[in-house]
Amino acid sequence: MLRSNLMRLVACILILAGMLPLMGSTIIDPAKISDSGAEYKTGEVVTGSFTKTVAGGGVMYYPKKYQIKCETYNARVKSISVGRSDKLEEGQEIGVLYTESSRADLALLRQRLENAQESLEEMDRVLDDKILALQSSAASASDPLDSEMLRLRISRAAIEYEKNRFVLEKEISDLKERISEEEEKLKDTPVYSPVTGKIEAYSYLNEGDSVAYGTVILRVYETAVYLIRVEDDNNRWHYGMDVTVAYGPRNNRKEAAGRVVSADNVLPYNKKTGYSYIALDEFIDPEDLSSINLSATYLSLDNVLLAPKKAVSLQKGKNLVSILEGSSVAQRYVYTPMYNSDWYLVLQGLTDGQVLILD
Amino acid sequence: MKGKKTGIALLAALCMLLSACGGGEKAPEAPELMEPVGVELDFALVKRMDIESIVTFEACVIPETEDLYFTVDGVIGEVNTRLGAAVKKGDVLLKLDEEASEEKLADLREQLAYYETLYTYENDLARVDIDILKLELEKAVRGGITEADRLSSQGNIDMQELLLKQKKEEQDAVLSGIRGDIAELEKDLGKNVITAPFDGTVVRMNTLYEGNWVGAYDEVIRIANEDVLMVESEYVSPTRLSAAPRVYALIRGGTYDLEPVEMDMTEYFSIVFAGGTVMTDLRFTGDTGDIRAGDYALMCLVTSEKEDVLAIPFNALYVDDTGKYVYKLSNGVRVRQNVRTGASNGLYIQVTEGLEEGDRVYVKE
């Protein structure tokens, strides 16, 4: 057994000894060693545009709203001819109100007017008689003092007459005005839509219901004027930004241009809403604006230095690049405040045309 | 077992044979190795340059904005604008309901005219009554009356004169009060309108309905003026801003110098206490060219700048317990060289002592 193992060992040594000359002559072939340096993947520092985009879903927003209020006292509903979420045309009758006005009050006012007019006529007659009597006495007076006294009394009667007539005429005028107002109240009051739009809020009212003065009967928004609203929690949709609006059914998507006309970045802190509003450059029928998607370039810097994203690595909290210059590689720190999917924006440390080794 | 031994012996013999064949040639020498790739050392030139430290902040170009309000309380009468609307300078945007005020004014004017006429009649009557009394006294005196009666009648006349005078004073007070009310209303009527102070866009508007009450000085509308642009950036403390040698922004393809707008500290604290995010506003110091509201701005704060100083790459510098040093290339070999340094922007560092322009220093990998 021992002898058998010894023979195996001797055989192996002999085999290895026999292969040695072969190894020395064929494994390293000097002709196959390249003298052209390492084959790096490289990219170039370029001057170009650095952009970032933002996207989101949009919803319709109607900024022109109207409130239809009850503007008469003691009103009741005679009829209501619209329902919740109905579309309305400008001038369309929404309903009719009537006023519970007292006919007794009106009758009393009319009687007072009649009395006042009668008093005026009577006053004219009495005054005429009084002045005539005084003038008669004055004509027969021989004493200059008596004559002067009568002249004064006639003058006084005339002034008093003018005064009373003036007061009574004012009373008659006021009564006529009040009667006119009361008569107006007794008429039905139709309520019309001030605009072509849609009902946003609706007070449920039935025939005969009383409606207090100032009660909001309907709230309507104008459909012809709209904005597109987008949520802006990250403060990316800035005022003034151009926006592309995609809309319509999946098999027939269309695009329109718009601009942000209101955004939190131009509002004071306590008035921020979390939304931005976009106005379209051209009017599109709001019925067509379904499934709205918005996109915009919120960051765009032109003529800036850009380094390929794969060329920049982080070392000790700073960005580092490997610059290939001929056959040498120089590692340098660079100041790159931001990046997008392809590039780092370079502010310091590189120049246009430098070749960088990509990671 | 015997067959196995024979196999091993044959294999060994074959190897010996192969070995013998190779042994006839001269054994090749080891190939000469080239310089290892990538080990060419990085030596940077010590040169003069400007060292500028920059901190950047995200910012945006915004328009100047102004809040508009009524200076009197009232009820909304007309709403002539909406959120997002473009407005022209002088456009009437909102109007308080003047119907009630105008009605009241008309009533007061009517009241004034009524009392003026009524008082004229009353005073004329009183004057005639006094004249009659005087005439009666004259007649009585001529007819012969006692001195006591004469004095009594004269006293009555004097009293009527006094009463007339007092009545006129009271009438003047009433008329003056009405005139005051008219003047007050007329004064307020001029304040019942909000007009656009410039061409712009309505960027905020309260939900306003005709007939709703609105208080004086309630900020109901905010308008943006795109003719006056500013930059709003992430917050930078005023101290830091004022200490910066230069503040500028990269916008579109240009560089624009900026200066801070003084912060309203009341607003600052109200935002801070409410847990909000404070922003910093800056104005342009020069022409704004073709930039417009909504453009992105990268606000650059130059925290320090050194012009034309001797500098080396930051990663060429070594530090140990004895101080700072570099490896300077001297006669083809790296030699340790102690240095003193100055300003740095994290990329390059100023060398104030130990190196000269044109020296080469080793940059570690």
XYZ file of C-alpha atoms in Angstrom:
724
model
C 0.000 0.000 0.000
C 2.809 2.382 0.981
C 4.689 1.435 -2.111
C 1.676 2.116 -4.321
C 1.274 5.702 -2.974
C 4.966 6.366 -3.423
C 4.685 5.383 -7.076
C 1.766 7.808 -7.624
C 3.755 10.673 -6.126
C 6.748 9.958 -8.336
C 4.463 9.859 -11.411
C 2.935 13.265 -10.603
C 6.349 14.879 -10.145
C 7.434 13.463 -13.475
C 4.271 14.836 -15.206
C 4.774 18.310 -13.801
C 8.440 18.275 -14.673
C 7.519 17.388 -18.236
C 5.061 20.351 -18.581
C 7.389 23.080 -17.305
C 9.098 23.852 -20.623
C 5.652 24.282 -22.275
C 4.493 26.850 -19.719
C 7.528 29.021 -20.045
C 7.180 29.403 -23.758
C 3.424 29.982 -24.399
C 1.422 31.638 -21.505
C 2.819 35.199 -21.782
C 3.098 36.400 -25.339
C 4.802 39.850 -25.522
C 3.252 40.536 -28.879
C -0.191 40.544 -27.371
C 0.491 43.198 -24.733
C -1.044 46.539 -25.811
C 0.995 49.642 -25.435
C -1.974 52.029 -25.962
C -2.942 52.487 -22.278
C -6.214 51.668 -20.543
C -9.481 51.682 -22.466
C -11.605 54.073 -20.389
C -15.199 54.930 -21.034
C -15.194 58.691 -21.212
C -17.530 61.608 -21.529
C -16.955 65.251 -22.244
C -17.745 68.412 -20.307
C -20.117 70.358 -22.535
C -21.811 73.730 -22.550
C -25.538 73.319 -22.863
C -28.942 73.612 -21.265
C -29.810 72.113 -17.926
C -33.487 71.423 -17.397
C -35.886 69.804 -14.983
C -39.549 69.197 -15.512
C -42.607 68.819 -13.358
C -45.874 67.049 -14.130
C -49.245 66.633 -12.502
C -52.943 66.147 -12.992
C -55.219 69.119 -13.458
C -58.840 69.837 -12.605
C -61.194 72.496 -13.889
C -61.682 75.577 -11.747
C -64.283 78.241 -12.409
C -63.344 81.594 -10.851
C -66.432 83.635 -11.784
C -69.152 82.855 -9.321
C -72.470 84.467 -8.651
C -74.854 84.347 -5.758
C -78.579 84.744 -6.193
C -80.084 86.106 -3.009
C -83.557 86.922 -1.845
C -83.726 90.704 -1.961
C -87.231 91.241 -0.646
C -88.653 91.116 2.827
C -91.369 88.633 3.832
C -90.834 86.626 0.646
C -92.285 83.215 -0.125
C -91.557 80.809 -2.927
C -94.151 80.741 -5.649
C -92.181 78.388 -7.889
C -88.676 77.021 -8.404
C -87.831 75.809 -11.891
C -84.259 74.491 -11.579
C -82.524 71.659 -9.765
C -79.125 70.881 -8.299
C -76.214 70.942 -10.824
C -78.475 72.180 -13.631
C -76.991 74.166 -16.483
C -78.387 77.657 -16.803
C -78.608 80.188 -19.577
C -78.132 83.875 -18.904
C -81.552 85.400 -18.186
C -83.202 82.039 -17.581
C -85.954 82.173 -14.960
C -84.900 80.277 -11.878
C -88.047 80.766 -9.864
C -90.633 83.241 -8.667
C -90.990 84.801 -5.235
C -93.901 86.745 -3.863
C -94.199 89.036 -0.879
C -96.524 88.695 2.028
C -97.363 92.358 2.107
C -100.267 93.752 4.157
C -103.085 95.004 1.954
C -104.542 96.774 5.020
C -101.375 98.887 5.264
C -101.701 99.836 1.627
C -105.370 100.757 2.058
C -104.499 102.939 5.056
C -101.789 104.715 3.096
C -104.167 105.372 0.229
C -106.720 106.799 2.669
C -104.105 109.058 4.205
C -103.162 110.318 0.785
C -106.784 111.069 -0.004
C -107.141 112.929 3.297
C -104.021 114.967 2.720
C -105.147 115.976 -0.750
C -108.565 116.936 0.683
C -106.854 118.997 3.431
C -104.859 120.840 0.817
C -107.983 121.829 -1.073
C -109.723 122.863 2.149
C -106.693 124.888 3.200
C -106.748 126.771 -0.083
C -110.422 127.601 0.414
C -110.017 128.752 4.057
C -107.017 130.870 3.265
C -108.743 132.537 0.348
C -111.671 133.442 2.631
C -109.354 134.724 5.362
C -107.282 136.867 3.036
C -110.372 138.237 1.353
C -111.791 139.264 4.752
C -108.537 140.909 5.791
C -108.215 142.729 2.494
C -111.744 144.002 2.903
C -110.970 145.336 6.399
C -107.753 146.914 5.169
C -109.631 148.755 2.460
C -111.924 150.346 5.005
C -109.248 151.171 7.589
C -108.612 154.900 7.995
C -105.856 154.789 10.636
C -102.450 154.228 9.029
C -101.495 152.020 11.971
C -104.570 149.884 11.507
C -103.865 149.745 7.838
C -100.290 148.660 8.455
C -101.515 146.111 10.992
C -103.904 144.597 8.463
C -101.138 144.495 5.855
C -98.996 142.553 8.286
C -101.819 140.140 9.083
C -102.427 139.534 5.381
C -98.722 138.907 4.943
C -98.695 136.524 7.876
C -101.691 134.603 6.519
C -99.939 134.268 3.166
C -96.736 132.988 4.745
C -98.620 130.549 6.932
C -100.514 129.329 3.917
C -97.296 128.783 1.951
C -95.753 126.970 4.875
C -98.705 124.643 5.441
C -99.019 123.964 1.752
C -95.315 123.153 1.596
C -95.607 120.713 4.531
C -98.722 119.094 3.141
C -97.282 118.698 -0.338
C -94.259 116.983 1.172
C -96.550 114.631 3.078
C -98.484 113.859 -0.103
C -95.240 113.174 -1.992
C -93.992 110.822 0.754
C -97.312 108.986 0.854
C -97.280 108.470 -2.896
C -93.772 107.035 -2.697
C -94.719 104.630 0.083
C -97.826 103.503 -1.770
C -95.734 102.824 -4.864
C -93.294 100.723 -2.805
C -96.102 98.747 -1.212
C -97.728 98.128 -4.580
C -94.386 96.897 -5.940
C -94.121 94.456 -3.058
C -97.424 92.903 -3.933
C -96.159 91.904 -7.376
C -94.474 88.546 -8.023
C -90.678 88.699 -8.221
C -89.162 86.472 -10.872
C -85.531 85.488 -10.265
C -83.226 85.147 -13.275
C -79.815 83.608 -13.810
C -77.253 86.384 -14.242
C -74.972 84.203 -16.346
C -74.670 81.136 -18.535
C -73.261 78.561 -16.200
C -73.915 75.762 -13.823
C -75.454 75.572 -10.373
C -72.803 75.028 -7.727
C -74.896 75.281 -4.578
C -78.601 75.095 -4.156
C -81.047 75.827 -1.315
C -83.818 73.277 -1.262
C -86.976 75.361 -1.372
C -90.540 74.252 -1.939
C -93.562 76.179 -3.054
C -94.850 78.312 -0.220
C -91.628 78.248 1.805
C -90.764 81.561 3.347
C -87.395 83.011 2.386
C -85.648 85.478 4.649
C -84.161 88.624 3.202
C -80.569 87.939 2.155
C -80.936 84.156 1.928
C -78.737 82.659 -0.799
C -81.050 80.786 -3.136
C -78.398 79.608 -5.611
C -74.730 79.845 -6.343
C -73.810 79.677 -10.013
C -70.465 79.611 -11.763
C -69.826 80.858 -15.250
C -68.661 77.981 -17.434
C -67.115 80.105 -20.167
C -64.387 81.340 -17.840
C -62.151 78.725 -16.323
C -58.670 77.939 -15.106
C -56.964 74.613 -14.600
C -55.933 73.906 -11.049
C -52.975 71.751 -10.066
C -51.781 70.745 -6.613
C -48.484 72.347 -5.734
C -47.303 70.897 -2.457
C -43.651 71.075 -3.547
C -43.761 74.646 -4.804
C -42.793 73.757 -8.353
C -45.588 75.351 -10.364
C -44.413 78.932 -10.247
C -46.274 82.010 -11.354
C -45.554 82.811 -15.005
C -44.348 79.329 -16.026
C -45.354 78.028 -19.441
C -47.325 74.815 -19.182
C -48.301 72.123 -21.650
C -51.799 70.817 -21.087
C -52.663 67.348 -22.394
C -56.333 66.419 -22.415
C -58.988 64.252 -23.981
C -59.671 60.534 -24.284
C -56.756 58.110 -24.333
C -57.099 57.359 -28.024
C -57.277 61.019 -28.991
C -55.077 63.033 -26.663
C -54.539 66.670 -27.550
C -52.205 69.329 -26.277
C -52.640 73.009 -25.549
C -50.361 75.725 -24.221
C -51.020 77.645 -21.046
C -49.395 79.711 -18.349
C -49.509 79.759 -14.556
C -51.507 82.842 -13.570
C -51.686 82.274 -9.841
C -49.370 80.329 -7.564
C -48.296 80.223 -3.956
C -44.909 81.715 -4.779
C -46.532 85.125 -5.310
C -48.833 84.952 -2.300
C -48.153 85.965 1.285
C -47.588 83.109 3.699
C -51.007 83.279 5.327
C -52.796 83.282 1.972
C -51.110 80.295 0.361
C -53.511 77.697 -0.987
C -51.366 74.733 -2.044
C -52.610 75.140 -5.608
C -51.474 76.788 -8.792
C -53.826 77.940 -11.520
C -53.194 77.742 -15.235
C -54.902 79.767 -17.962
C -54.919 78.370 -21.477
C -53.582 80.577 -24.265
C -56.594 79.740 -26.412
C -60.130 78.922 -25.396
C -61.051 75.253 -25.482
C -64.571 74.108 -24.785
C -64.516 72.959 -21.143
C -66.557 69.908 -22.170
C -63.489 68.695 -24.101
C -61.098 69.151 -21.194
C -61.209 65.694 -19.659
C -58.330 63.707 -18.098
C -56.079 66.739 -17.862
C -52.350 66.231 -17.438
C -49.959 69.112 -17.058
C -46.240 69.308 -17.652
C -43.764 72.158 -17.497
C -40.083 72.904 -17.413
C -39.664 74.516 -14.032
C -35.895 74.725 -14.226
C -34.036 75.787 -17.340
C -30.529 77.202 -17.409
C -28.804 77.816 -20.736
C -25.100 78.068 -21.594
C -24.032 76.230 -18.472
C -21.298 73.625 -18.026
C -22.539 70.071 -17.816
C -20.712 66.947 -16.752
C -22.034 63.464 -17.575
C -23.798 62.114 -14.532
C -21.675 58.945 -14.495
C -18.478 60.993 -14.350
C -19.160 62.384 -10.905
C -18.692 60.478 -7.685
C -18.960 61.474 -4.073
C -15.846 61.515 -1.904
C -15.679 62.909 1.599
C -18.918 64.741 1.013
C -17.630 66.440 -2.109
C -18.078 65.663 -5.762
C -15.029 64.321 -7.525
C -14.243 63.739 -11.184
C -11.404 61.972 -12.954
C -10.099 64.109 -15.767
C -8.309 62.274 -18.541
C -5.489 64.334 -20.003
C -3.551 62.281 -22.506
C -2.576 59.146 -20.621
C -2.743 60.735 -17.190
C -5.726 60.911 -14.927
C -6.268 63.857 -12.604
C -8.806 63.623 -9.859
C -10.302 66.960 -8.971
C -13.078 68.197 -6.768
C -15.857 70.025 -8.572
C -18.805 72.177 -7.458
C -21.987 70.732 -8.891
C -25.029 72.094 -7.073
C -27.583 69.925 -8.857
C -28.191 67.150 -11.325
C -30.894 65.745 -13.521
C -31.255 62.317 -15.105
C -28.250 62.813 -17.426
C -26.068 65.647 -16.231
C -24.513 67.418 -13.324
C -24.591 71.191 -13.480
C -21.000 72.342 -12.977
C -20.298 75.748 -11.484
C -16.639 75.365 -10.567
C -13.741 73.021 -11.243
C -14.137 72.105 -14.926
C -13.945 73.719 -18.337
C -15.700 73.024 -21.594
C -14.220 70.111 -23.543
C -12.463 68.328 -20.704
C -12.673 64.559 -20.941
C -13.946 62.746 -17.886
C -13.743 59.094 -17.033
C -17.163 57.592 -16.555
C -17.705 55.354 -13.622
C -4.440 -3.425 -9.667
C -1.646 -4.410 -11.922
C -3.320 -2.599 -14.881
C -3.522 0.612 -12.906
C 0.159 0.602 -12.110
C 0.915 0.037 -15.771
C -1.223 3.109 -16.727
C 0.616 5.344 -14.330
C 3.953 4.139 -15.629
C 2.915 4.874 -19.247
C 1.747 8.412 -18.365
C 5.015 9.094 -16.598
C 6.965 7.848 -19.599
C 4.913 10.141 -21.919
C 5.680 13.110 -19.758
C 9.349 12.316 -19.751
C 9.215 12.110 -23.527
C 7.502 15.473 -23.867
C 9.956 16.956 -21.462
C 12.818 15.620 -23.460
C 11.383 17.171 -26.686
C 11.142 20.670 -25.131
C 14.478 20.481 -23.592
C 16.089 20.693 -26.979
C 15.343 24.471 -27.275
C 16.870 27.307 -25.291
C 14.563 28.303 -22.433
C 12.926 31.785 -23.271
C 13.720 34.749 -21.093
C 10.877 36.473 -19.107
C 9.192 39.224 -21.266
C 10.048 42.768 -20.460
C 7.010 44.404 -18.723
C 5.820 47.829 -19.778
C 4.931 50.659 -17.353
C 1.771 49.689 -15.504
C -1.301 51.409 -16.963
C -2.886 54.164 -14.834
C -0.006 54.656 -12.508
C 1.242 57.781 -14.235
C 1.249 60.041 -11.255
C -0.878 63.173 -11.127
C 1.241 66.234 -10.584
C -0.630 69.523 -10.604
C 0.909 72.797 -11.515
C 1.014 75.390 -8.765
C -0.558 78.438 -10.386
C -2.199 81.752 -9.684
C -5.981 81.873 -9.786
C -9.070 83.434 -8.249
C -10.575 81.410 -5.435
C -14.257 82.025 -4.995
C -16.517 80.230 -2.524
C -20.080 79.958 -3.681
C -23.231 78.704 -2.007
C -26.256 78.240 -4.212
C -29.957 78.485 -3.462
C -32.929 77.545 -5.568
C -34.906 80.605 -6.568
C -37.461 81.905 -8.988
C -38.180 85.132 -10.811
C -41.361 86.641 -9.423
C -43.306 89.792 -10.225
C -43.826 92.603 -7.755
C -47.241 92.237 -6.161
C -49.623 94.594 -4.419
C -52.625 93.918 -2.211
C -55.698 96.035 -2.829
C -58.461 96.902 -0.386
C -61.284 99.331 0.312
C -60.708 102.033 2.888
C -64.337 101.970 4.019
C -66.660 99.174 5.065
C -69.433 98.351 2.658
C -71.382 95.901 0.612
C -69.978 94.593 -2.652
C -71.848 96.133 -5.552
C -69.813 95.160 -8.596
C -67.213 92.464 -9.197
C -65.534 93.228 -12.501
C -62.574 90.878 -12.342
C -61.587 87.360 -11.354
C -58.621 85.209 -10.437
C -56.133 85.066 -13.290
C -57.597 88.025 -15.168
C -55.318 90.481 -16.947
C -56.122 94.042 -15.892
C -55.136 97.468 -17.170
C -54.102 100.400 -15.024
C -57.219 102.303 -13.949
C -59.647 99.427 -14.524
C -62.410 99.383 -11.925
C -62.025 95.963 -10.348
C -64.455 96.140 -7.464
C -67.118 98.575 -6.429
C -69.028 98.817 -3.216
C -72.783 99.040 -3.512
C -73.353 102.785 -3.813
C -77.096 102.514 -4.247
C -77.719 102.587 -0.509
C -75.241 105.409 0.011
C -76.565 107.357 -2.940
C -80.134 106.884 -1.743
C -79.154 108.073 1.693
C -77.345 111.024 0.186
C -80.388 111.939 -1.897
C -82.588 111.657 1.193
C -80.271 113.918 3.158
C -80.149 116.499 0.396
C -83.930 116.418 0.178
C -84.147 116.731 3.951
C -81.802 119.699 3.900
C -83.830 121.474 1.244
C -87.058 120.736 3.148
C -85.800 122.150 6.444
C -84.202 125.165 4.845
C -87.573 126.063 3.295
C -89.572 125.183 6.395
C -87.289 127.241 8.643
C -87.544 130.194 6.295
C -91.325 130.072 6.566
C -91.204 129.680 10.349
C -88.751 132.531 10.777
C -90.709 134.787 8.448
C -93.831 134.042 10.487
C -92.022 134.808 13.723
C -90.661 138.040 12.249
C -94.165 139.158 11.144
C -95.527 138.245 14.589
C -92.905 140.455 16.214
C -93.651 143.288 13.802
C -97.323 142.957 14.685
C -96.472 143.104 18.394
C -94.401 146.219 17.833
C -97.200 147.830 15.908
C -99.720 146.935 18.624
C -97.439 148.526 21.224
C -97.042 151.633 19.131
C -100.774 151.870 18.784
C -101.249 151.303 22.523
C -98.676 153.947 23.409
C -100.385 156.369 21.100
C -103.724 155.531 22.793
C -102.123 155.982 26.167
C -101.034 153.088 28.377
C -99.305 152.906 31.672
C -95.568 152.687 31.773
C -95.914 149.263 33.347
C -98.017 147.962 30.472
C -95.638 149.470 27.953
C -92.674 147.847 29.641
C -94.554 144.561 29.790
C -95.357 144.691 26.072
C -91.805 145.723 25.224
C -90.580 142.836 27.400
C -92.773 140.471 25.450
C -91.362 141.799 22.167
C -87.797 141.391 23.434
C -88.610 137.848 24.526
C -89.981 137.021 21.062
C -86.827 138.450 19.498
C -84.729 136.294 21.792
C -86.797 133.194 21.047
C -86.455 133.830 17.329
C -82.702 134.218 17.694
C -82.459 130.969 19.706
C -84.683 129.179 17.240
C -82.435 130.266 14.382
C -79.420 128.953 16.278
C -81.136 125.607 16.773
C -82.117 125.528 13.114
C -78.538 126.274 12.101
C -77.387 123.379 14.307
C -79.842 121.000 12.632
C -78.892 122.173 9.135
C -75.207 122.000 9.959
C -75.663 118.402 11.159
C -77.378 117.408 7.929
C -74.705 119.137 5.863
C -72.043 117.260 7.871
C -73.735 113.928 7.142
C -73.855 114.808 3.446
C -70.182 115.740 3.410
C -69.266 112.482 5.166
C -71.194 110.415 2.652
C -69.786 112.316 -0.302
C -66.299 111.743 1.061
C -66.869 107.975 1.390
C -68.422 107.722 -2.041
C -65.036 108.443 -3.554
C -63.551 105.460 -1.745
C -66.042 102.913 -2.913
C -63.965 101.709 -5.827
C -60.840 99.602 -6.205
C -58.966 100.302 -9.401
C -55.912 98.584 -10.844
C -52.789 100.565 -9.930
C -50.879 99.137 -12.917
C -51.204 96.707 -15.802
C -51.052 93.230 -14.297
C -52.692 89.956 -13.404
C -55.013 89.126 -10.536
C -53.091 86.454 -8.642
C -55.359 86.238 -5.623
C -58.907 87.207 -4.991
C -61.277 86.595 -2.129
C -64.493 84.863 -3.053
C -66.606 87.956 -3.465
C -70.276 88.021 -4.259
C -72.340 91.047 -4.996
C -74.297 91.919 -1.878
C -71.732 90.547 0.572
C -70.232 92.751 3.233
C -66.557 93.593 3.093
C -64.536 95.317 5.766
C -62.277 98.307 5.347
C -58.638 97.302 4.730
C -59.505 93.643 4.071
C -57.008 92.605 1.394
C -59.446 91.361 -1.205
C -57.275 91.319 -4.327
C -53.588 90.881 -5.091
C -52.186 91.994 -8.412
C -48.877 91.048 -9.981
C -46.889 93.606 -11.916
C -44.654 91.811 -14.387
C -42.905 95.029 -15.343
C -41.107 94.916 -12.020
C -39.350 91.610 -11.416
C -37.639 90.227 -8.348
C -36.003 86.999 -7.293
C -37.380 84.945 -4.442
C -35.045 82.326 -3.053
C -34.761 79.877 -0.226
C -34.142 81.724 3.019
C -30.760 83.351 3.536
C -30.225 85.352 6.693
C -29.858 89.110 6.173
C -26.517 89.005 8.004
C -25.150 86.425 5.634
C -26.440 88.308 2.637
C -24.954 91.603 3.709
C -21.605 89.947 4.395
C -21.447 88.389 0.928
C -19.084 90.171 -1.476
C -21.448 89.384 -4.329
C -24.918 87.953 -4.868
C -26.049 86.996 -8.319
C -28.371 84.615 -10.080
C -28.078 82.413 -13.104
C -31.275 82.880 -15.075
C -31.807 81.371 -18.489
C -28.393 81.925 -20.088
C -27.307 84.990 -18.172
C -25.872 86.183 -14.898
C -27.693 88.928 -12.998
C -26.465 90.800 -9.955
C -28.882 91.049 -7.063
C -29.288 92.926 -3.836
C -31.475 91.949 -0.890
C -34.842 93.536 -0.248
C -35.197 94.532 3.377
C -37.275 91.947 5.152
C -40.430 92.912 7.010
C -39.586 91.532 10.442
C -43.229 91.461 11.538
C -43.999 89.205 8.613
C -40.831 87.210 9.278
C -41.816 86.430 12.866
C -45.425 85.703 11.963
C -44.223 83.108 9.456
C -41.689 81.627 11.848
C -44.173 81.351 14.705
C -46.694 79.765 12.376
C -44.102 77.155 11.405
C -43.930 78.378 7.835
C -41.072 78.670 5.397
C -39.492 82.080 5.179
C -38.224 83.130 1.782
C -35.742 85.803 0.794
C -36.557 88.468 -1.763
C -33.882 90.105 -3.866
C -34.048 92.825 -6.461
C -32.083 93.156 -9.662
C -29.433 95.844 -9.668
C -29.287 96.101 -13.453
C -31.294 95.504 -16.588
C -33.395 92.351 -16.501
C -33.165 91.783 -20.251
C -35.538 89.173 -21.603
C -36.124 87.297 -18.370
C -39.688 87.058 -17.158
C -41.745 85.950 -14.211
C -41.648 82.186 -13.773
C -38.049 81.778 -14.918
C -35.925 79.574 -12.718
C -33.069 81.293 -10.927
C -30.049 79.726 -9.288
C -29.097 82.245 -6.654
C -25.351 82.248 -6.008
C -23.989 83.724 -2.833
C -20.269 84.407 -3.036
C -19.197 83.896 0.561
C -15.536 84.749 -0.021
C -13.304 85.629 -2.916
C -9.544 85.894 -3.303
C -8.164 87.226 -6.516
C -4.957 86.092 -8.175
C -3.549 83.885 -5.421
C -1.191 80.916 -5.594
C -3.264 77.779 -5.330
C -3.146 73.997 -5.543
C -5.898 71.388 -5.855
C -7.459 70.728 -2.499
C -6.609 67.031 -2.697
C -2.905 67.798 -3.123
C -2.716 68.875 0.494
C -1.712 66.514 3.299
C -2.137 67.134 6.959
C -0.487 65.393 9.889
C 0.463 66.217 13.441
C 3.310 68.415 12.279
C 1.157 70.501 9.998
C 0.221 70.830 6.355
C 2.436 69.639 3.564
C 2.538 68.605 -0.057
C 4.698 66.316 -2.134
C 6.571 68.538 -4.485
C 8.152 67.132 -7.617
C 11.837 67.779 -7.321
C 14.315 66.303 -9.793
C 11.814 63.630 -10.730
C 11.115 62.496 -7.196
C 8.438 63.402 -4.688
C 9.756 65.462 -1.809
C 7.772 66.448 1.227
C 7.294 70.191 1.438
C 5.654 71.946 4.367
C 3.249 74.695 3.369
C 1.044 77.383 4.852
C -2.410 77.794 3.392
C -5.053 80.470 3.126
C -8.508 80.605 1.606
C -10.173 77.582 0.094
C -13.359 76.880 -1.775
C -13.172 73.140 -1.233
C -11.813 72.628 -4.737
C -8.603 74.624 -4.538
C -6.651 76.011 -1.620
C -4.454 79.052 -1.444
C -0.789 78.435 -0.584
C 0.796 81.358 1.187
C 4.160 79.806 1.942
C 6.251 76.842 0.803
C 5.571 76.777 -2.928
C 6.200 78.932 -5.945
C 4.319 79.443 -9.149
C 5.244 76.717 -11.604
C 6.065 74.105 -8.972
C 4.396 70.768 -9.424
C 2.756 68.928 -6.570
C 1.554 65.393 -6.324
C -2.230 64.999 -6.186
C -3.376 61.949 -4.319
C -5.746 59.583 -6.004
